[in-house]
Coordinates of C-alpha atoms in Angstrom, one line a residue:
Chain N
X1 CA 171.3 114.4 94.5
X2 CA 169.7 116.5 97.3
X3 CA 168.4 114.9 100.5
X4 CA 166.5 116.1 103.6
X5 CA 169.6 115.4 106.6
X6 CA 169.3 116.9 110.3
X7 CA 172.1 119.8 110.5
X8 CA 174.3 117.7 113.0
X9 CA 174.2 114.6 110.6
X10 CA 175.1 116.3 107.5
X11 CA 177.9 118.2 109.0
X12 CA 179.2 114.8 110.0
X13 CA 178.7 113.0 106.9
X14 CA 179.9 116.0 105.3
X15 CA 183.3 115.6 107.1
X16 CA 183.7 111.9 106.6
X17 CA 183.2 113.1 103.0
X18 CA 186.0 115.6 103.3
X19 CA 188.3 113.0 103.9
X20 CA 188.3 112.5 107.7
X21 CA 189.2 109.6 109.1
X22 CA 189.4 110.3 113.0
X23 CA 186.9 111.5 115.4
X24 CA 187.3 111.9 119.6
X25 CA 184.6 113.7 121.6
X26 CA 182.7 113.0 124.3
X27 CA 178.7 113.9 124.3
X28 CA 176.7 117.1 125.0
X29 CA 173.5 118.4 123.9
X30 CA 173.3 120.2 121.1
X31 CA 175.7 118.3 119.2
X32 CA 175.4 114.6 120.3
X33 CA 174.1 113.5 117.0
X34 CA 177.2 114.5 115.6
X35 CA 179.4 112.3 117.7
X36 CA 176.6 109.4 117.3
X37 CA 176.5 109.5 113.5
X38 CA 180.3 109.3 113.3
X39 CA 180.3 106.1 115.9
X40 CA 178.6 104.3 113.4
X41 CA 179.9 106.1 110.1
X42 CA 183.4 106.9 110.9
X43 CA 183.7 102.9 111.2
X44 CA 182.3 101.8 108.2
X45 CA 184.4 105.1 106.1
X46 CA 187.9 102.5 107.7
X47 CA 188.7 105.6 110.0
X48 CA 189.0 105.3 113.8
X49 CA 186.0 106.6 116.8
X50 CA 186.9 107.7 119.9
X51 CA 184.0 108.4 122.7
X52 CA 186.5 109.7 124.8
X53 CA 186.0 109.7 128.9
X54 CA 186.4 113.6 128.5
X55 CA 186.9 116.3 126.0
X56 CA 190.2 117.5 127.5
X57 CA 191.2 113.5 126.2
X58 CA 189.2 113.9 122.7
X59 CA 190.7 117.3 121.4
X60 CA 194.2 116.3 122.4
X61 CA 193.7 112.9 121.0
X62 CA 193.0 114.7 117.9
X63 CA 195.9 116.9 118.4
X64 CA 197.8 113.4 118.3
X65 CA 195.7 112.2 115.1
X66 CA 196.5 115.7 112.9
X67 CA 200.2 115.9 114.3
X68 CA 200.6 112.2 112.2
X69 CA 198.9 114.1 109.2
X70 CA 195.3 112.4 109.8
X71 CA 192.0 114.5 108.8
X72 CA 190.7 114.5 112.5
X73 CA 188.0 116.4 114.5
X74 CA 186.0 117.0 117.4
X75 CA 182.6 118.4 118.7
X76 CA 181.2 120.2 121.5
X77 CA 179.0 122.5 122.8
X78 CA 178.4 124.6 125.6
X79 CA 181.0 123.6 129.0
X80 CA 182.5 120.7 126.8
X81 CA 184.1 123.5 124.2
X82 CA 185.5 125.7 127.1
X83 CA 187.3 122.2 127.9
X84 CA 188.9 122.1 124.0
X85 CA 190.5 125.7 124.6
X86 CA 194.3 124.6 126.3
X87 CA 194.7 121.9 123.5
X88 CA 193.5 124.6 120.8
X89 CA 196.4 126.9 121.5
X90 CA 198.5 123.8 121.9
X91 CA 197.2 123.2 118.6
X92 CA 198.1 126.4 117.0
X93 CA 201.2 126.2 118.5
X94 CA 202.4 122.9 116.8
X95 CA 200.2 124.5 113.6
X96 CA 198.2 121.2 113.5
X97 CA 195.4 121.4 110.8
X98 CA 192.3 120.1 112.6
X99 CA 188.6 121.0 112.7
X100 CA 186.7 121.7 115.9
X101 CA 183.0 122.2 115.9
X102 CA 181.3 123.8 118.5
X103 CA 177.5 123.9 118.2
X104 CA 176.7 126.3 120.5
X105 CA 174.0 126.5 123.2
X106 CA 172.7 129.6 125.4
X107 CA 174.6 130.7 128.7
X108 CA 177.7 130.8 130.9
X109 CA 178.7 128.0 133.5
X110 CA 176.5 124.9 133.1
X111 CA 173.9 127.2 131.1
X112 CA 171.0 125.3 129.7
X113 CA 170.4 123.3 125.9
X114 CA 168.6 126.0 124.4
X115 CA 169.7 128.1 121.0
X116 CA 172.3 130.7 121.9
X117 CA 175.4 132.3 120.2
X118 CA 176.9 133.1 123.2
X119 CA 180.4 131.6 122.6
X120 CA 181.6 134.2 119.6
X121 CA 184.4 135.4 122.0
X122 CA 185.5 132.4 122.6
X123 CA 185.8 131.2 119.7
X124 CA 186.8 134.2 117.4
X125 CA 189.4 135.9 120.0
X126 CA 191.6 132.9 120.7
X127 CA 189.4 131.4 123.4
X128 CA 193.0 129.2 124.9
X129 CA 195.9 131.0 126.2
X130 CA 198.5 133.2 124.5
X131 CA 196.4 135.3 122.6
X132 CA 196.6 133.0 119.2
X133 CA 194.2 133.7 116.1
X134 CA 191.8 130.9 113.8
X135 CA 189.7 130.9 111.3
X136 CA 186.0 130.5 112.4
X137 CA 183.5 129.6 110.0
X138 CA 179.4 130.4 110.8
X139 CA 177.2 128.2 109.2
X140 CA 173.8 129.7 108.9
X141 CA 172.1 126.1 106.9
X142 CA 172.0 122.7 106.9
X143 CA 173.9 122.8 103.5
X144 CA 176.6 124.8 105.1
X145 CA 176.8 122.9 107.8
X146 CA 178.1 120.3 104.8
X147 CA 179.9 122.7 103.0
X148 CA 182.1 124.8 105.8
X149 CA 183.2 121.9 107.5
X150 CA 184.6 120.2 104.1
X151 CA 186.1 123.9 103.6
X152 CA 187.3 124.1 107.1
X153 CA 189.9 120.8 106.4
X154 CA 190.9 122.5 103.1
X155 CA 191.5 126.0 104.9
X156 CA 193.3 123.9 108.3
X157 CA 195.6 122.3 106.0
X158 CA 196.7 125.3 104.0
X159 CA 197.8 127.4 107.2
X160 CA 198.5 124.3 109.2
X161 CA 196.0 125.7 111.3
X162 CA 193.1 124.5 114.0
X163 CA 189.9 125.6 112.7
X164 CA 186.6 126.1 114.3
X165 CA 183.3 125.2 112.6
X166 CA 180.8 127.9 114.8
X167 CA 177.5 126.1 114.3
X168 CA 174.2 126.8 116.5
X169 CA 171.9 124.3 118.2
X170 CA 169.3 125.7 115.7
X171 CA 171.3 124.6 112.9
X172 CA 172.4 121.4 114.2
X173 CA 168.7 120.7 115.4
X174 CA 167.1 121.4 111.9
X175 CA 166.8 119.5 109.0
X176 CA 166.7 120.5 105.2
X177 CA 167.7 119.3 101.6
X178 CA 171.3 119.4 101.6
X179 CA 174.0 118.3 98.6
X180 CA 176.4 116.5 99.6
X181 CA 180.4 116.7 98.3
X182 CA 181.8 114.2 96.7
X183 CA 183.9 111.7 98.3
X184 CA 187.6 111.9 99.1
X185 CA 190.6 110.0 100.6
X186 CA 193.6 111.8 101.4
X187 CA 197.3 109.6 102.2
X188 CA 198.2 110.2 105.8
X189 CA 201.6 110.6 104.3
X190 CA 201.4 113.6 102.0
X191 CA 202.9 116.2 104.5
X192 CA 206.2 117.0 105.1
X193 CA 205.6 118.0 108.5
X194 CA 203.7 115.4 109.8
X195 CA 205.0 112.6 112.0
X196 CA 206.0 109.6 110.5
X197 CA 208.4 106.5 111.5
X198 CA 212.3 107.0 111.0
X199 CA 213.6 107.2 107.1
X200 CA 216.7 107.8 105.2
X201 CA 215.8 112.0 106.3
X202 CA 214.9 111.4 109.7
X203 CA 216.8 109.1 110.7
X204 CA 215.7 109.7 114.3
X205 CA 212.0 110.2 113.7
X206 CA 210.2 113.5 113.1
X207 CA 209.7 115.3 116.5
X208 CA 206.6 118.5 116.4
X209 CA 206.7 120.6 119.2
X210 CA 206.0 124.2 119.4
X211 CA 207.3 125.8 116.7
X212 CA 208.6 128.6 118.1
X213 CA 211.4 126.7 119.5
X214 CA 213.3 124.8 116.9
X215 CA 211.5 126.2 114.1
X216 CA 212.1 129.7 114.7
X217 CA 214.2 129.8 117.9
X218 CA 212.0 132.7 119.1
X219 CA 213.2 135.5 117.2
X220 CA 211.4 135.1 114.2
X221 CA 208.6 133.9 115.4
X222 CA 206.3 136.7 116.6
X223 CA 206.5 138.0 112.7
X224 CA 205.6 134.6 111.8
X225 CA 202.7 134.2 113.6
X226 CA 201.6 137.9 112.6
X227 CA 202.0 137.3 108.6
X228 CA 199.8 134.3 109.1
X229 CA 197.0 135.7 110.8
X230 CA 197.7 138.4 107.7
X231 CA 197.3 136.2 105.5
X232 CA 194.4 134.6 106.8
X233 CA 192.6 137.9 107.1
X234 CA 193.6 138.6 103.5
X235 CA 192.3 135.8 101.9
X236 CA 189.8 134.3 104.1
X237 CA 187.0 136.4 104.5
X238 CA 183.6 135.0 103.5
X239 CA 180.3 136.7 103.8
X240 CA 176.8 136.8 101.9
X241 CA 175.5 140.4 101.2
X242 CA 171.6 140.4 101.0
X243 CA 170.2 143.9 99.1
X244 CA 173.1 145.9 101.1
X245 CA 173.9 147.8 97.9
X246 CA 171.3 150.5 98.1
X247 CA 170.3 150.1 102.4
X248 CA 169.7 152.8 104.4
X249 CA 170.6 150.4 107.2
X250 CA 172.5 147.4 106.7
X251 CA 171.6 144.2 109.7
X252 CA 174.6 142.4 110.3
X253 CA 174.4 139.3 111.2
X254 CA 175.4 135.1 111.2
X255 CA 174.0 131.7 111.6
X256 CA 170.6 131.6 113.1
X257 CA 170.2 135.0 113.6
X258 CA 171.1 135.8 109.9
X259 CA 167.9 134.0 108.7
X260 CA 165.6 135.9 110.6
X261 CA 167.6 138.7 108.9
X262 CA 167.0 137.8 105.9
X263 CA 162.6 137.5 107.0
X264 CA 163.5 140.7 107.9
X265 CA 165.4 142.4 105.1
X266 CA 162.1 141.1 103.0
X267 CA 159.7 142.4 105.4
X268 CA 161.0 145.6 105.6
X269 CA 161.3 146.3 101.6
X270 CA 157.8 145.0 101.2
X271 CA 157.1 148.1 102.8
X272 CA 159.5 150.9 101.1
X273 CA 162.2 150.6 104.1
X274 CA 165.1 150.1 102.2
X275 CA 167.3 147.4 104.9
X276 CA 170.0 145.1 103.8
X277 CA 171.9 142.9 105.4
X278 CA 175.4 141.7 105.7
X279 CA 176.2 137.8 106.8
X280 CA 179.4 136.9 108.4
X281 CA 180.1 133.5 106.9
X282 CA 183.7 133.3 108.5
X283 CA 183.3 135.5 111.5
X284 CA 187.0 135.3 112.1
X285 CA 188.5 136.8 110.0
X286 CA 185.3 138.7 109.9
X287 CA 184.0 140.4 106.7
X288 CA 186.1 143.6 107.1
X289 CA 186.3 143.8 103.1
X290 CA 182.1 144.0 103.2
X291 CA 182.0 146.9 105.5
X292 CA 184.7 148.8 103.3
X293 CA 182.1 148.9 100.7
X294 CA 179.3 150.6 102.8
X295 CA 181.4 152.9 105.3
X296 CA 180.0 156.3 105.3
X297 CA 177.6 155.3 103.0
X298 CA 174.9 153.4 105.0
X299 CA 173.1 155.1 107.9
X300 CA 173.6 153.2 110.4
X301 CA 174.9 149.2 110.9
X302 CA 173.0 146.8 113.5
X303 CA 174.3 143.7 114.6
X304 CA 171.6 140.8 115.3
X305 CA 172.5 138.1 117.5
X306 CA 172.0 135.8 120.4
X307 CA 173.9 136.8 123.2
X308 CA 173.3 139.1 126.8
X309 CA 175.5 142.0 125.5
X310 CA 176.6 142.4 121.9
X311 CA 179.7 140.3 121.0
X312 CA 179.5 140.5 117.5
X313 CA 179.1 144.3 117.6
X314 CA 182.4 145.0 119.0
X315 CA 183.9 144.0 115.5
X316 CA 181.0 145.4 114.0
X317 CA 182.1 148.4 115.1
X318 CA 185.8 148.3 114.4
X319 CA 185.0 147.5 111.1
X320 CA 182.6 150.4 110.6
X321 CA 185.8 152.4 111.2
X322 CA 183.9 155.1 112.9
X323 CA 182.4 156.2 109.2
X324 CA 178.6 154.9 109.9
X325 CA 177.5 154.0 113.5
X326 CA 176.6 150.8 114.8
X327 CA 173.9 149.8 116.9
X328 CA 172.9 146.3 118.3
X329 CA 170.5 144.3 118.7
X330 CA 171.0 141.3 121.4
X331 CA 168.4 138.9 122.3
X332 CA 169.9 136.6 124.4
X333 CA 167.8 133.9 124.9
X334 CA 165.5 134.4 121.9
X335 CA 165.6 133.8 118.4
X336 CA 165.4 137.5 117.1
X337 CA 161.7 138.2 115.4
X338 CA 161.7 139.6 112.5
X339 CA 159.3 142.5 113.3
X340 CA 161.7 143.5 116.6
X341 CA 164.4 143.8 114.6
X342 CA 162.3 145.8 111.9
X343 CA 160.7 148.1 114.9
X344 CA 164.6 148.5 115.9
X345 CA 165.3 149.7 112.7
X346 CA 162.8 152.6 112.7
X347 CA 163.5 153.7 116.1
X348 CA 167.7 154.3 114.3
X349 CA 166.1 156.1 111.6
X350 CA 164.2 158.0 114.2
X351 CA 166.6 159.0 116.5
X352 CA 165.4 156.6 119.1
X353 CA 167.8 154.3 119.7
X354 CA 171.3 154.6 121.3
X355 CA 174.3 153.9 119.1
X356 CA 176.8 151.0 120.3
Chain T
X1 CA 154.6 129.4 96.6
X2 CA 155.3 128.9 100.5
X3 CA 153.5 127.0 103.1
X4 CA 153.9 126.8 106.9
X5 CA 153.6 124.0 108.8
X6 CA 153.0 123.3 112.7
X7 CA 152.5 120.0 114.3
X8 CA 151.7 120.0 117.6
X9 CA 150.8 117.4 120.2
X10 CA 151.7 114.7 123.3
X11 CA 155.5 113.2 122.9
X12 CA 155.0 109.7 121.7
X13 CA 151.7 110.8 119.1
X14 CA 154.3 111.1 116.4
X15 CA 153.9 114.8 115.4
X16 CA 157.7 114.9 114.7
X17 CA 157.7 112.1 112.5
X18 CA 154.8 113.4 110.7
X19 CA 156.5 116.8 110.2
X20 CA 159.8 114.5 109.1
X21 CA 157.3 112.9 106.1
X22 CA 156.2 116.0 105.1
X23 CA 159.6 117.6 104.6
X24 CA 160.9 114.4 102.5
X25 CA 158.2 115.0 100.2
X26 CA 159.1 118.4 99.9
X27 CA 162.7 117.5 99.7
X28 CA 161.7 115.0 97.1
X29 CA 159.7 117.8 95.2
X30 CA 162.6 120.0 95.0
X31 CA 161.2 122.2 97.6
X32 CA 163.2 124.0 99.8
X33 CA 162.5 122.6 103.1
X34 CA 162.8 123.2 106.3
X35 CA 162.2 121.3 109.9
X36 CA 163.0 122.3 113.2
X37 CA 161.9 120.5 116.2
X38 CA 160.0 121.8 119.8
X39 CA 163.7 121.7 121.5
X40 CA 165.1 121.9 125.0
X41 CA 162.7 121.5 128.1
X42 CA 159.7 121.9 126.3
X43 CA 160.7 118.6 124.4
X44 CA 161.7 117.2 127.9
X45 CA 158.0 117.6 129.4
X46 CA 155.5 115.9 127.3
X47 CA 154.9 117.9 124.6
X48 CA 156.0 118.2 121.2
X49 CA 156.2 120.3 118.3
X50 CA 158.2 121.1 114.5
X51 CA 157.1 123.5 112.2
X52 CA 158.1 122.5 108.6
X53 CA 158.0 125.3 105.6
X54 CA 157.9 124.4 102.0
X55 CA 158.9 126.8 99.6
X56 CA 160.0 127.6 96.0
X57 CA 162.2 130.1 97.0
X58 CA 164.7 130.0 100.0
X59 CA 163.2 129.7 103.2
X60 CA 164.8 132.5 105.5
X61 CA 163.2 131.7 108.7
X62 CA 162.5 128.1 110.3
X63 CA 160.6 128.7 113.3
X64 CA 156.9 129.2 113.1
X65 CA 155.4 132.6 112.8
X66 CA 151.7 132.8 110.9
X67 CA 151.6 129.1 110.0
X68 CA 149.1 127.8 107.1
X69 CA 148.4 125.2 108.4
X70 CA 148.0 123.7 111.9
X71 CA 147.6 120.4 113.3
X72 CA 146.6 120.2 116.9
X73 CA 146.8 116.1 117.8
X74 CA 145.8 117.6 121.9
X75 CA 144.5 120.7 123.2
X76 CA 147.3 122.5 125.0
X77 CA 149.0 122.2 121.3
X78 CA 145.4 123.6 120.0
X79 CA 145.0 126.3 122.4
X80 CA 149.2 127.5 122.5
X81 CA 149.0 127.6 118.5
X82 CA 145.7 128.4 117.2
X83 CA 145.9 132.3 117.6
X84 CA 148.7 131.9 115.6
X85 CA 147.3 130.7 112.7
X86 CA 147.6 133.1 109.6
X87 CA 143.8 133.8 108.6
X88 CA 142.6 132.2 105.4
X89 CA 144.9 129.2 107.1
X90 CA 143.6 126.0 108.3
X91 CA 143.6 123.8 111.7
X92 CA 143.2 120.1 111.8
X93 CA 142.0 119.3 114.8
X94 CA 141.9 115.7 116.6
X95 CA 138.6 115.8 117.5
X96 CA 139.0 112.2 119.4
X97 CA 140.4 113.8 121.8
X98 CA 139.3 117.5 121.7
X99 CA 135.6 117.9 121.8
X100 CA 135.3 121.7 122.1
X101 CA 137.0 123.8 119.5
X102 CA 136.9 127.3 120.4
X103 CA 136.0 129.8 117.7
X104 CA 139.3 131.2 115.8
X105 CA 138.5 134.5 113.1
X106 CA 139.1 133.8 110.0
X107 CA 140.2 130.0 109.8
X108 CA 138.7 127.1 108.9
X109 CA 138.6 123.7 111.4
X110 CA 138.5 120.6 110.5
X111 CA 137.3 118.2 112.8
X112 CA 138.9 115.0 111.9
X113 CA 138.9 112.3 114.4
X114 CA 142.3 111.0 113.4
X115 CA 143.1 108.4 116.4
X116 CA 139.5 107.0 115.8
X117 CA 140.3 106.8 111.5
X118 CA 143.4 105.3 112.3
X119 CA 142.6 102.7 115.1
X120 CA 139.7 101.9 112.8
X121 CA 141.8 101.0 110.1
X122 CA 143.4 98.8 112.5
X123 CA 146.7 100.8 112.6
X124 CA 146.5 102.7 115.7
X125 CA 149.6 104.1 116.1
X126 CA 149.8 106.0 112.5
X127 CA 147.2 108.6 113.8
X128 CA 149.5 111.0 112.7
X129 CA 149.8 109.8 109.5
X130 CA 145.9 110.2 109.2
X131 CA 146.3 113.7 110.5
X132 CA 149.0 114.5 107.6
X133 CA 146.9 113.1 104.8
X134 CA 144.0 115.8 106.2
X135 CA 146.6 118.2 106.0
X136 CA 147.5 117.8 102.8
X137 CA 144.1 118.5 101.5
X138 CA 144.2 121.5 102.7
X139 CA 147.6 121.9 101.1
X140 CA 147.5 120.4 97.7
X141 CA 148.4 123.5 96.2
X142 CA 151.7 122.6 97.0
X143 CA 151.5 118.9 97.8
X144 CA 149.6 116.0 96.5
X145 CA 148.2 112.9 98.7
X146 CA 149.8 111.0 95.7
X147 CA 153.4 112.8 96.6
X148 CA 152.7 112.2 100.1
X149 CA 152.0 108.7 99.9
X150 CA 155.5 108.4 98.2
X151 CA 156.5 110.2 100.9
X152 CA 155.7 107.7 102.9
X153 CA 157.4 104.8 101.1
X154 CA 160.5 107.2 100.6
X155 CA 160.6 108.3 104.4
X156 CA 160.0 104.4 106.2
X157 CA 162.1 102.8 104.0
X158 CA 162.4 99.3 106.4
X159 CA 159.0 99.1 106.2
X160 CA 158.5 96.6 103.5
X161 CA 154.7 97.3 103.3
X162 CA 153.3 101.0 103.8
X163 CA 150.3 100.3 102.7
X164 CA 148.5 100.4 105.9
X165 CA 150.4 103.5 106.6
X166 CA 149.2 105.0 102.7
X167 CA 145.4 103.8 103.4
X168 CA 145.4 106.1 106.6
X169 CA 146.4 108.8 105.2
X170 CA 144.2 108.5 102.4
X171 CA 141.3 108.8 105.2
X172 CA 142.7 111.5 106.4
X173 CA 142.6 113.6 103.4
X174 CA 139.0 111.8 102.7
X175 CA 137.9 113.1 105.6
X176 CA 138.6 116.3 105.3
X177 CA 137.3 116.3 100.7
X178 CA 134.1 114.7 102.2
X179 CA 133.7 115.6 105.6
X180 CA 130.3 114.0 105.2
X181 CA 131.5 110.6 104.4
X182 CA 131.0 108.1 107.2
X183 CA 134.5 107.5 108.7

């Protein structure tokens, strides 16, 4: 049955859903409703909630709550998800499967609580030390806000991975019908690798450390690494194509930004200008597999979204492999208008606008 | 079928919660629905605003653009939105409070004094439930006051008795079928 949830709320309920039994974050607009719905919810579900007295304590409390095979997460936005980064990589080095949602907000430093999708860097180019890799998923909906985070546990758990849920404080803010999943309960026990008391095979306890150490005693481990982010980029990619097949220009786009996209995309063929548009659902790995579709066959590419300079371009334009040119479109502080990004169009079509 | 929605007026005159009702009833029509809140320091400062869409297809976009329908509970909301307005739309206009409307091209005002209706009815602070019901009837193409009265039970469910809430929104709607009526 379909009900009418606030983005924040249903991504919450969505994870308690999934199966997750831990939550430790510490509040900042946008995403506070998360962390307030879970307070009461995660409770009543028999799991444990943490407001902790900082998010340095909250992700590595969930670092703690994953390493013992626990479906756990955190939230944050803005300052409080540059905080998560040191326990991310510390994450990815143990190869803890947890979720991390980051409902982002506009601006560097202390920034402000407006819309923004300033933190695509950061969170799709290993925004910790050491140069690690995760997968990233963009909701662009209330119901995905449901859906990707019940995906994210499934995708964490298969690469024993951190993953990142990349929502937007328009998404969080907004409310629409959304179907839920279906309830789960996993046993805390069910992995191998997780820690557990002393048995008859561990007689001294399970230890998880970096794995490079015991695990692959450094040699093998820089090939291990690489044929999991391999495989991740093989098998991960998710995107939405919108009338891309026959588009002169193809938008590319994700979360907030890809709905006025989509205004767009209608707009535009409502008057004979053939635009199309390509949605990055995960935007790590990002959509490579779309883009080898359309290579040399679109005009041009131009990436929508909220940030000062393009972030989202720059893999925009590795993927367009130097076959069709990319231009972009940042607003920064606005939510993009879909007759901008329709007047940006002509202006590539007329020679008017400088490629990225 | 798609409408737009904007509700606009002073934090605390319940435009959010209005929008909120008229997006459950959606949502309870099998509509897709959206809501979005007036957000950041806007929200912070005294005035408030959502813009909710109903539509049978997807809805791409959530933030207002040439909306249907406006309800303007103050004038700052009146005068920040009304150019807005798509023409052939309508503006509700809270005409206890606002006693000048300026001309707008192409769209039809309704006067309605909603805090009056309300406050009459002796339920004050459901003004913007009165304002709802008088938008509904410019919208019953896509919503009945019937599905908006369920609305209402549906949305405040600890209410035990909406019907105070129901009969103001009734006059809202009457007062915009028979503006003639004595309200």
């Amino acid at each position: 049955m379909k009900q009418l949830m606030k983005g924040n709320h249903a991504l919450a309920e969505a994870a308690i859903r999934a199966g997750c039994r831990f939550f430790a974050g510490y509040p900042i607009t946008p995403q506070s409703e998360i962390l307030e719905y879970f307070s009461w919810r995660m409770p009543e579900a028999g799991g444990s909630f943490a407001q902790t007295s900082s998010e340095i304590e909250g992700i590595n409390q969930v670092l703690g709550a994953a390493a013992a095979g626990q479906r756990a997460i955190t939230s944050s936005s803005g300052p409080g998800f540059t905080l998560k980064q040191e326990g991310i990589s510390y994450m990815q080095s143990l190869e803890v499967p947890a979720v991390i949602v980051d409902v982002m907000r506009y601006g560097i430093g202390l920034g402000d609580i407006f819309y923004g999708q300033g933190d695509y860097f950061q969170a799709t180019k290993g925004g910790g030390h050491g140069g690690y890799l995760l997968p990233v998923y963009a909701p662009s909906s209330v119901q995905e806000n449901a859906d990707l985070v019940a995906l994210a546990f499934d995708t964490a758990e298969k690469y024993r991975s951190p993953v990142i849920v990349l929502s937007d404080a328009a998404i969080g803010q907004m409310c629409g019908s959304v179907e839920l999943p279906e309830m789960k309960e996993f046993d805390i026990d069910r992995f191998e690798w997780a820690l557990k008391g002393r048995d008859r095979h561990y007689p001294q306890g399970r230890t998880l450390t970096d794995r490079m150490y015991y695990d692959f005693g450094y040699d093998e481990y820089d090939k291990h690494e690489r044929d999991r982010y391999d495989a991740m980029k093989e098998n991960e990619q998710l995107w939405e194509e919108v009338q891309a097949e026959d588009a002169e220009v193809i938008l590319v786009s994700y979360g907030i930004s890809s709905r006025i996209c989509k205004e767009a995309v209608k707009a535009a063929r409502a008057e004979g200008l053939r635009l199309g548009l390509i949605r990055a659902i995960t935007v790590w790995p990002f959509p490579t597999k779309a883009f080898q579709k359309y290579n040399g066959k679109a005009s041009a590419y131009m990436t929508v979204e909220m940030s000062q300079m393009g972030q989202m371009a720059e893999d925009a334009f590795i993927a367009a492999h130097c076959q069709t040119p990319v231009y972009s479109m940042p607003t920064g502080r606005d939510v993009a208008d879909s007759e901008d990004i329709i007047a940006n169009v002509k202006d590539i079509l007329a020679g008017r606008k400088e490629a990225f | 079928m798609h409408k737009e929605f904007v509700f606009a007026g002073f934090g605390g005159q319940g435009v959010l919660t209005a929008g909120m009702v008229l997006a459950y009833t959606g949502a309870a029509k099998d509509y897709d629905v959206t809501w979005i809140p007036s957000y950041g320091t806007e929200m912070r400062g005294g005035t408030a605003n959502c813009t909710v869409k109903l539509s049978d297809e997807e809805i791409a976009n959530p933030f207002y653009k040439r909306p249907d329908i406006l309800v303007a509970m103050n004038k700052p909301s009146l005068l920040k939105f009304m150019d807005s307005v798509k023409k052939g739309g309508s503006i509700i206009v809270n005409s206890t409070i606002i006693h000048e409307m300026p001309e707008v091209e192409g769209v039809d005002i309704h006067m309605v004094p909603v805090s009056d209706i309300a406050a009459g009815l002796g339920n004050a602070r459901s003004a913007n439930l009165c304002a709802l019901g008088a938008a509904v009837a410019v919208a019953e193409d896509i919503i009945s006051i019937d599905d908006a009265a369920d609305g209402i039970s549906g949305y405040f469910t600890k209410i035990k008795d909406n019907g105070s809430n129901i009969a103001v929104l009734k006059a809202g709607y009457a007062a915009v079928k028979q503006p003639s009526a004595d309200v």
